[in-house]
CSV table of C-alpha atoms and ligand atoms in Angstrom, one decimal:
chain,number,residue,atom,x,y,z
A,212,UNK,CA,0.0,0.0,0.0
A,213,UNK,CA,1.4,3.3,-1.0
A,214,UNK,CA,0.7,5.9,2.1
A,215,UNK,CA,0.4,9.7,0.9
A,216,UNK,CA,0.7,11.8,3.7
A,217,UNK,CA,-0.8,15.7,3.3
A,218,UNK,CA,-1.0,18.3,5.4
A,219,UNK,CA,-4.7,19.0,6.1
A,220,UNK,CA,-7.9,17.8,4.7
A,221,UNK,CA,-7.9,20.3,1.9
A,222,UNK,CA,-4.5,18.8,0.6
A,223,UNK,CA,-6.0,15.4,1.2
A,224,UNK,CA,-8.8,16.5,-1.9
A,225,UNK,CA,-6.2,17.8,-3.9
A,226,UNK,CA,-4.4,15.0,-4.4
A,227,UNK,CA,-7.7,12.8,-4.4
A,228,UNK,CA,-9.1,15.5,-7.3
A,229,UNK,CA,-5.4,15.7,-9.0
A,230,UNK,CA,-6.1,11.4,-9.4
A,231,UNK,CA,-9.1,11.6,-10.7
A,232,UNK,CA,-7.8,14.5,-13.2
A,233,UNK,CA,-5.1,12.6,-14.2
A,234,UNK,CA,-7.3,9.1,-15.0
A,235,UNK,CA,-10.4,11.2,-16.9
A,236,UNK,CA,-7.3,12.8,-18.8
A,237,UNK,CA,-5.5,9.8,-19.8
A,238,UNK,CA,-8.9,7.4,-20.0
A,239,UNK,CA,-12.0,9.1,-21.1
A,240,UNK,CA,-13.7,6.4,-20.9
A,241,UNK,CA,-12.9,5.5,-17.8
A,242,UNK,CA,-15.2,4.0,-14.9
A,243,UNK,CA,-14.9,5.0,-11.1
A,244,UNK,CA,-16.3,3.7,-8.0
A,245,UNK,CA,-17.3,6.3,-5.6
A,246,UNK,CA,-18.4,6.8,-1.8
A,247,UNK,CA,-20.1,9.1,0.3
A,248,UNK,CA,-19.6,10.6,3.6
A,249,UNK,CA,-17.8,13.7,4.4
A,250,UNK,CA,-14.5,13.1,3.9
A,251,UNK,CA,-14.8,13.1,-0.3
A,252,UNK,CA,-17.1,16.4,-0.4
A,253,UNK,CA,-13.9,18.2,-0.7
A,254,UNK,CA,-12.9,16.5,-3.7
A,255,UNK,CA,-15.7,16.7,-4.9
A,256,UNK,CA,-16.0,20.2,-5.0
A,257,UNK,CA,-12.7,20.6,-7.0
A,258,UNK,CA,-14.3,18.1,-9.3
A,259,UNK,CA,-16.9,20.3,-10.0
A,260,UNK,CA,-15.1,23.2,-9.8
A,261,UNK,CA,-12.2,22.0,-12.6
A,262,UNK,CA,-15.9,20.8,-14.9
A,263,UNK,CA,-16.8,24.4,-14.7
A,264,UNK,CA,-13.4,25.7,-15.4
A,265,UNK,CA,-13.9,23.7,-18.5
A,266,UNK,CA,-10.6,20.6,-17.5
A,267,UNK,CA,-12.4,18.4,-16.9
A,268,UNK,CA,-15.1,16.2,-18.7
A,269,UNK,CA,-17.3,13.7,-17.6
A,270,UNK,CA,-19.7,12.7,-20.8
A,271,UNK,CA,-17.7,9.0,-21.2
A,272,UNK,CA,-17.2,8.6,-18.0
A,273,UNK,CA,-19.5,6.1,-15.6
A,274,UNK,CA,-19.6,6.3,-11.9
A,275,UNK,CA,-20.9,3.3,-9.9
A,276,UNK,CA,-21.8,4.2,-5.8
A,277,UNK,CA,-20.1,2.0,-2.9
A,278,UNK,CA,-23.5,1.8,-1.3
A,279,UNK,CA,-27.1,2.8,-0.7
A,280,UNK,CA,-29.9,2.6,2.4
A,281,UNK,CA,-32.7,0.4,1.8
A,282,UNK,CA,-36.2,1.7,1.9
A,283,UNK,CA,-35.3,5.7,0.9
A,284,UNK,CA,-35.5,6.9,-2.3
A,285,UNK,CA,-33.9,10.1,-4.1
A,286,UNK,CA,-36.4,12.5,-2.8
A,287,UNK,CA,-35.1,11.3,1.0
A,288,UNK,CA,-31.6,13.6,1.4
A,289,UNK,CA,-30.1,11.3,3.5
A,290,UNK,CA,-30.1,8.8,0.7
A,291,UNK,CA,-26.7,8.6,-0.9
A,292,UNK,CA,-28.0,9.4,-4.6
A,293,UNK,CA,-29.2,12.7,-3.1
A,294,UNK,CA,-25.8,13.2,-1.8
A,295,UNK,CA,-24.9,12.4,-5.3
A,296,UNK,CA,-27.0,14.5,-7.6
A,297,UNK,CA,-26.0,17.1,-4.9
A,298,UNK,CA,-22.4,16.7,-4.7
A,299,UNK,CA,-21.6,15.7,-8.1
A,300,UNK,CA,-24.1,14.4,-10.4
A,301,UNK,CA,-25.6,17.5,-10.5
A,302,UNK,CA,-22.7,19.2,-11.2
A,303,UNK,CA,-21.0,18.0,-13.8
A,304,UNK,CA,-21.4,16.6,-17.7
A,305,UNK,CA,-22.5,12.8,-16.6
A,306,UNK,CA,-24.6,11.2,-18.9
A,307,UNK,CA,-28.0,10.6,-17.9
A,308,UNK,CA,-28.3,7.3,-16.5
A,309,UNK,CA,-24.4,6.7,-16.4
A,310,UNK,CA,-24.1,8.1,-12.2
A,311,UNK,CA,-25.2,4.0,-11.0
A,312,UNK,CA,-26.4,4.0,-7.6
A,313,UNK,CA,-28.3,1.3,-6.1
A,314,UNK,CA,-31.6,1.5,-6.1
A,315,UNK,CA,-33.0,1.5,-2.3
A,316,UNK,CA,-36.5,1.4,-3.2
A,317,UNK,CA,-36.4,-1.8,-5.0
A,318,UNK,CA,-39.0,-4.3,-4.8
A,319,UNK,CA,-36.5,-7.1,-3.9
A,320,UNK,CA,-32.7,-6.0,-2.6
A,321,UNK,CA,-31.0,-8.7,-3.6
A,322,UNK,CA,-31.7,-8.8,-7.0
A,323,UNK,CA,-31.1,-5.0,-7.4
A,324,UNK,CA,-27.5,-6.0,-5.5
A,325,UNK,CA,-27.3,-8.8,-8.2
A,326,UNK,CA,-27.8,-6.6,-11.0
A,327,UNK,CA,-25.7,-4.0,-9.8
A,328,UNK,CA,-22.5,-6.8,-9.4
A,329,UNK,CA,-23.6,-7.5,-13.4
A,330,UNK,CA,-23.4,-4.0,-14.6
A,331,UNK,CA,-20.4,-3.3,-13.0
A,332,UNK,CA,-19.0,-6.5,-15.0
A,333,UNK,CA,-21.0,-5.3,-17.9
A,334,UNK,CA,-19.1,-2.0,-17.6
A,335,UNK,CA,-15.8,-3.9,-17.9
A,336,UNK,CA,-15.0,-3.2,-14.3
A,337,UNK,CA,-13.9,-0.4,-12.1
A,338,UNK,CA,-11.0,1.5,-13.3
A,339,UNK,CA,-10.2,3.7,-10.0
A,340,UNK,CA,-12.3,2.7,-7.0
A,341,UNK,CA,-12.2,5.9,-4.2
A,342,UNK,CA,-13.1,4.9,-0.7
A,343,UNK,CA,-13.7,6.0,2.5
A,344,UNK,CA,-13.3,4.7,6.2
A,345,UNK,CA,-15.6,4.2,8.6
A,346,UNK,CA,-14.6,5.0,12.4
A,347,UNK,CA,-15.4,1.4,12.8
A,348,UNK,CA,-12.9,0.1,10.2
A,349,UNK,CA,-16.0,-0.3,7.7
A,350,UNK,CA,-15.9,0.1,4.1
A,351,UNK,CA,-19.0,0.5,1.7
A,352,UNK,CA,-21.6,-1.1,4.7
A,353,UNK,CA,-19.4,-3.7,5.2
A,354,UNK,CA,-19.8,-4.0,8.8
A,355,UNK,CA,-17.5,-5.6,10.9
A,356,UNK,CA,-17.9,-9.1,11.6
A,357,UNK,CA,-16.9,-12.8,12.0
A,358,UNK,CA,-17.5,-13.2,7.9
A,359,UNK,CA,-17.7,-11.1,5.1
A,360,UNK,CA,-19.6,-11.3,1.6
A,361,UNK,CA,-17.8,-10.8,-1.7
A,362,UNK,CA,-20.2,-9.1,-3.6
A,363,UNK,CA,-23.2,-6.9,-3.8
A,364,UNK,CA,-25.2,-7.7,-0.8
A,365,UNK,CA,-27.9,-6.6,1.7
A,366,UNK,CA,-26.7,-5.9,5.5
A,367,UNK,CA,-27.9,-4.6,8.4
A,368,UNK,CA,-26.8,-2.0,9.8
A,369,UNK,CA,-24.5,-1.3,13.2
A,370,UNK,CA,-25.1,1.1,15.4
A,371,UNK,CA,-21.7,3.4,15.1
A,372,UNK,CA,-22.7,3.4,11.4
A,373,UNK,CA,-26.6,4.7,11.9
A,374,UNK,CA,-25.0,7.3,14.3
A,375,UNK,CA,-22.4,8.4,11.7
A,376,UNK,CA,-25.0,8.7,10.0
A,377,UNK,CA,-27.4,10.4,11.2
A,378,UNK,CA,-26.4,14.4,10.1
A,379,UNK,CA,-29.3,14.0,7.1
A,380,UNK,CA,-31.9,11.9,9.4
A,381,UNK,CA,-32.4,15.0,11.9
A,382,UNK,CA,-29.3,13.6,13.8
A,383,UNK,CA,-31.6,11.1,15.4
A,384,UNK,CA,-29.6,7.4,14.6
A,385,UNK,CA,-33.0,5.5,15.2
A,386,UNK,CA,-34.1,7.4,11.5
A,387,UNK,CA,-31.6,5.9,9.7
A,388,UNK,CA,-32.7,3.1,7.9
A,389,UNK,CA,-31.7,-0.3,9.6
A,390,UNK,CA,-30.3,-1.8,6.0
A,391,UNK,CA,-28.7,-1.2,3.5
A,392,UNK,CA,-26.7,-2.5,0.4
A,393,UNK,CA,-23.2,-2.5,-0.6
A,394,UNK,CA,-20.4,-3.7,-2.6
A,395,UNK,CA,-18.6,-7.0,-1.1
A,396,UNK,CA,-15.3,-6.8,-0.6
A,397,UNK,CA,-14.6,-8.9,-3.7
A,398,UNK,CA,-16.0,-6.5,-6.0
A,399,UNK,CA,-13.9,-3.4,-4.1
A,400,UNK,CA,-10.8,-5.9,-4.4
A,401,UNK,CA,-11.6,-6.4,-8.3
A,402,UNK,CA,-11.1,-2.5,-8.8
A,403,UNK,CA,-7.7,-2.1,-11.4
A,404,UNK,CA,-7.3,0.5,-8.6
A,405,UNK,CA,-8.0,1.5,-5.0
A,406,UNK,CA,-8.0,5.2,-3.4
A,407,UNK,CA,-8.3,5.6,0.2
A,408,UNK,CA,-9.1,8.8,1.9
A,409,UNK,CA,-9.1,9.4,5.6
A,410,UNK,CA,-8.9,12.6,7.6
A,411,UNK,CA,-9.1,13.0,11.4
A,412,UNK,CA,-7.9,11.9,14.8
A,413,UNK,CA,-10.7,10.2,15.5
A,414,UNK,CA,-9.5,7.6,12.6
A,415,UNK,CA,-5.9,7.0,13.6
A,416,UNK,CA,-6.0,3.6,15.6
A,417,UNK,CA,-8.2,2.2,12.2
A,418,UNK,CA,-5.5,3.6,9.9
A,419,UNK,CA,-3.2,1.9,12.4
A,420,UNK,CA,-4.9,-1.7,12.5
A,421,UNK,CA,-5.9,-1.8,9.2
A,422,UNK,CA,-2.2,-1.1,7.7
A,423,UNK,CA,-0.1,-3.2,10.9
A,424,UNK,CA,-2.8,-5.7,11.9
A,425,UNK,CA,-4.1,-8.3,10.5
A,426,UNK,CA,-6.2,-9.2,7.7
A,427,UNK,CA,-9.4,-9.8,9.7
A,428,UNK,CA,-13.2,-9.5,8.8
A,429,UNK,CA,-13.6,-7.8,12.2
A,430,UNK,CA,-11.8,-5.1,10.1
A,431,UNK,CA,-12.8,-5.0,6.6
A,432,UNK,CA,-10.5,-2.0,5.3
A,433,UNK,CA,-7.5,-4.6,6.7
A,434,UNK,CA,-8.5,-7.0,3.7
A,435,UNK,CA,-7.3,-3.6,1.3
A,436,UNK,CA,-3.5,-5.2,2.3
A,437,UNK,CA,-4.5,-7.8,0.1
A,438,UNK,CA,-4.3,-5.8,-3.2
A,439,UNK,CA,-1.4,-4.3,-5.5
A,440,UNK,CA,-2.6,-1.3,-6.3
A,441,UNK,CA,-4.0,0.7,-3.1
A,442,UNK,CA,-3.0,4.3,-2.1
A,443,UNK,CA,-4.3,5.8,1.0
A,444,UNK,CA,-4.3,9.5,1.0
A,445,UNK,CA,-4.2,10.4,4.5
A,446,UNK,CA,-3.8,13.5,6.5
A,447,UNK,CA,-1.1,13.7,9.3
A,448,UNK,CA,-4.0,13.3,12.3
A,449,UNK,CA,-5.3,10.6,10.8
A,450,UNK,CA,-1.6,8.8,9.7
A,451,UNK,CA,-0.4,9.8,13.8
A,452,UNK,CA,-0.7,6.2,14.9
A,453,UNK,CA,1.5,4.7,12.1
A,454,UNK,CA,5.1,3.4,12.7
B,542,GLP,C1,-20.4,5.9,5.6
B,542,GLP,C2,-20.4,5.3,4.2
B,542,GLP,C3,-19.0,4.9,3.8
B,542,GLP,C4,-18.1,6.1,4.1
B,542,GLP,C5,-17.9,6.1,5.6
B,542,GLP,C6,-17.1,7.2,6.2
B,542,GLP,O1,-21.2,5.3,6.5
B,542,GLP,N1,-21.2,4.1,4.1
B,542,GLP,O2,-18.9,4.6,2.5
B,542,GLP,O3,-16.8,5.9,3.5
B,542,GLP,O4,-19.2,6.0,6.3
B,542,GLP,O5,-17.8,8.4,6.3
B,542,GLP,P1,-17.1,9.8,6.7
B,542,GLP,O6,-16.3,10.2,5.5
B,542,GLP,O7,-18.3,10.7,6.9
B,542,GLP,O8,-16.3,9.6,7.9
């Protein structure tokens, strides 16, 4: 794993932005994995920002989200689309239809997580796969625990991650929805190639684990040792309990 250690948060995005740059430039074509939370909203406001400033172009490029809550729809802002269309979607030159998100008012979740695995095949795979890190050591919804699924799957929910959160459910973690679906490790492992983001204090005994412990499913970001092409762009709090 290649560590890149920046200053701040901002120079955490700008590197995260300047890799995205530098794929679109070289591969028009090409197709990214992307998460939520806060830690990417910085980067994606440079994304946007470089669209406007007329760098950067999205209108071959496909996007395909880490995860989604079951049983909220676009209209609900807590649902990750809406963070989406309000982060980026709606921002730049995607082609309609080509922002995937899992759908989490589908009739039946698993086959909408079955699907989703297929497209992402049918898509040829993700070129550049940015993640970010749950407190917990989560990644996607992969939830800690004593096994973990390889691909697109339903889960429930644990309670750190309902409280985390909670910012778009009125801060109340019994509003978050109790389910959702995500990517299995296997298909995040598939990715050609992995970004990880992390900023914060609050992180640093994850970073820690995940990069000097080992690979466990009561860790899921520790199974990211397991593949050749993983950089984790990390601020110093968040790199401060590395050796
Ligand atoms: C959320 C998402 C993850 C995200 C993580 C970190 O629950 N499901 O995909 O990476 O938690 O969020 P944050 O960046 O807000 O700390």
């Amino acid at each position: 794993m290649i560590i890149s250690l920046c200053d701040d948060p901002q120079d955490v995005a700008d590197l995260a932005a300047q890799r995205v740059a530098d794929l679109l430039h070289d591969s028009p074509r090409a197709v990214l994995g992307l998460p939520t939370g806060r830690t990417p909203i910085l980067m994606y406001d440079l994304l946007a920002e470089q669209h406007a400033e007329g760098t950067l172009d999205f209108s071959q490029v496909s996007t395909y989200n880490l995860d989604e809550f079951v049983g909220i729809g676009e209209d609900h802002p807590g649902s990750y689309r809406a963070y989406m269309r309000r982060y980026l979607f709606d921002r730049v030159n995607l082609t309609s239809g080509e922002g995937h998100v899992l759908d989490g008012l589908a009739a039946d979740p698993d086959a909408e997580c079955a699907r989703f695995e297929e497209a992402i095949d049918a898509a040829g795979g993700i070129d550049l796969m940015i993640l970010g890190l749950g407190a917990n050591g989560h990644i996607g919804f992969n939830e800690p625990a004593d096994s973990l699924q390889a691909r697109t799957h339903r889960v429930r929910l644990l309670e750190p991650s309902r409280q985390a959160n909670a910012g778009f459910f009125g801060g109340d973690p019994a509003q978050v929805p109790a389910e959702a679906m995500t990517m299995g490790m296997g298909t995040i492992l598939k990715a050609r190639r992995i970004l990880l983001l992390v900023t914060g204090a609050e992180k640093a005994s994850t970073v820690g684990a995940m990069i000097n412990g080992p690979v466990t499913p009561q860790l899921p970001a520790s199974f990211l040792q397991l593949h050749r092409h993983v950089e984790l762009i990390c601020d110093t709090e968040a790199a401060s309990a590395l050796r």
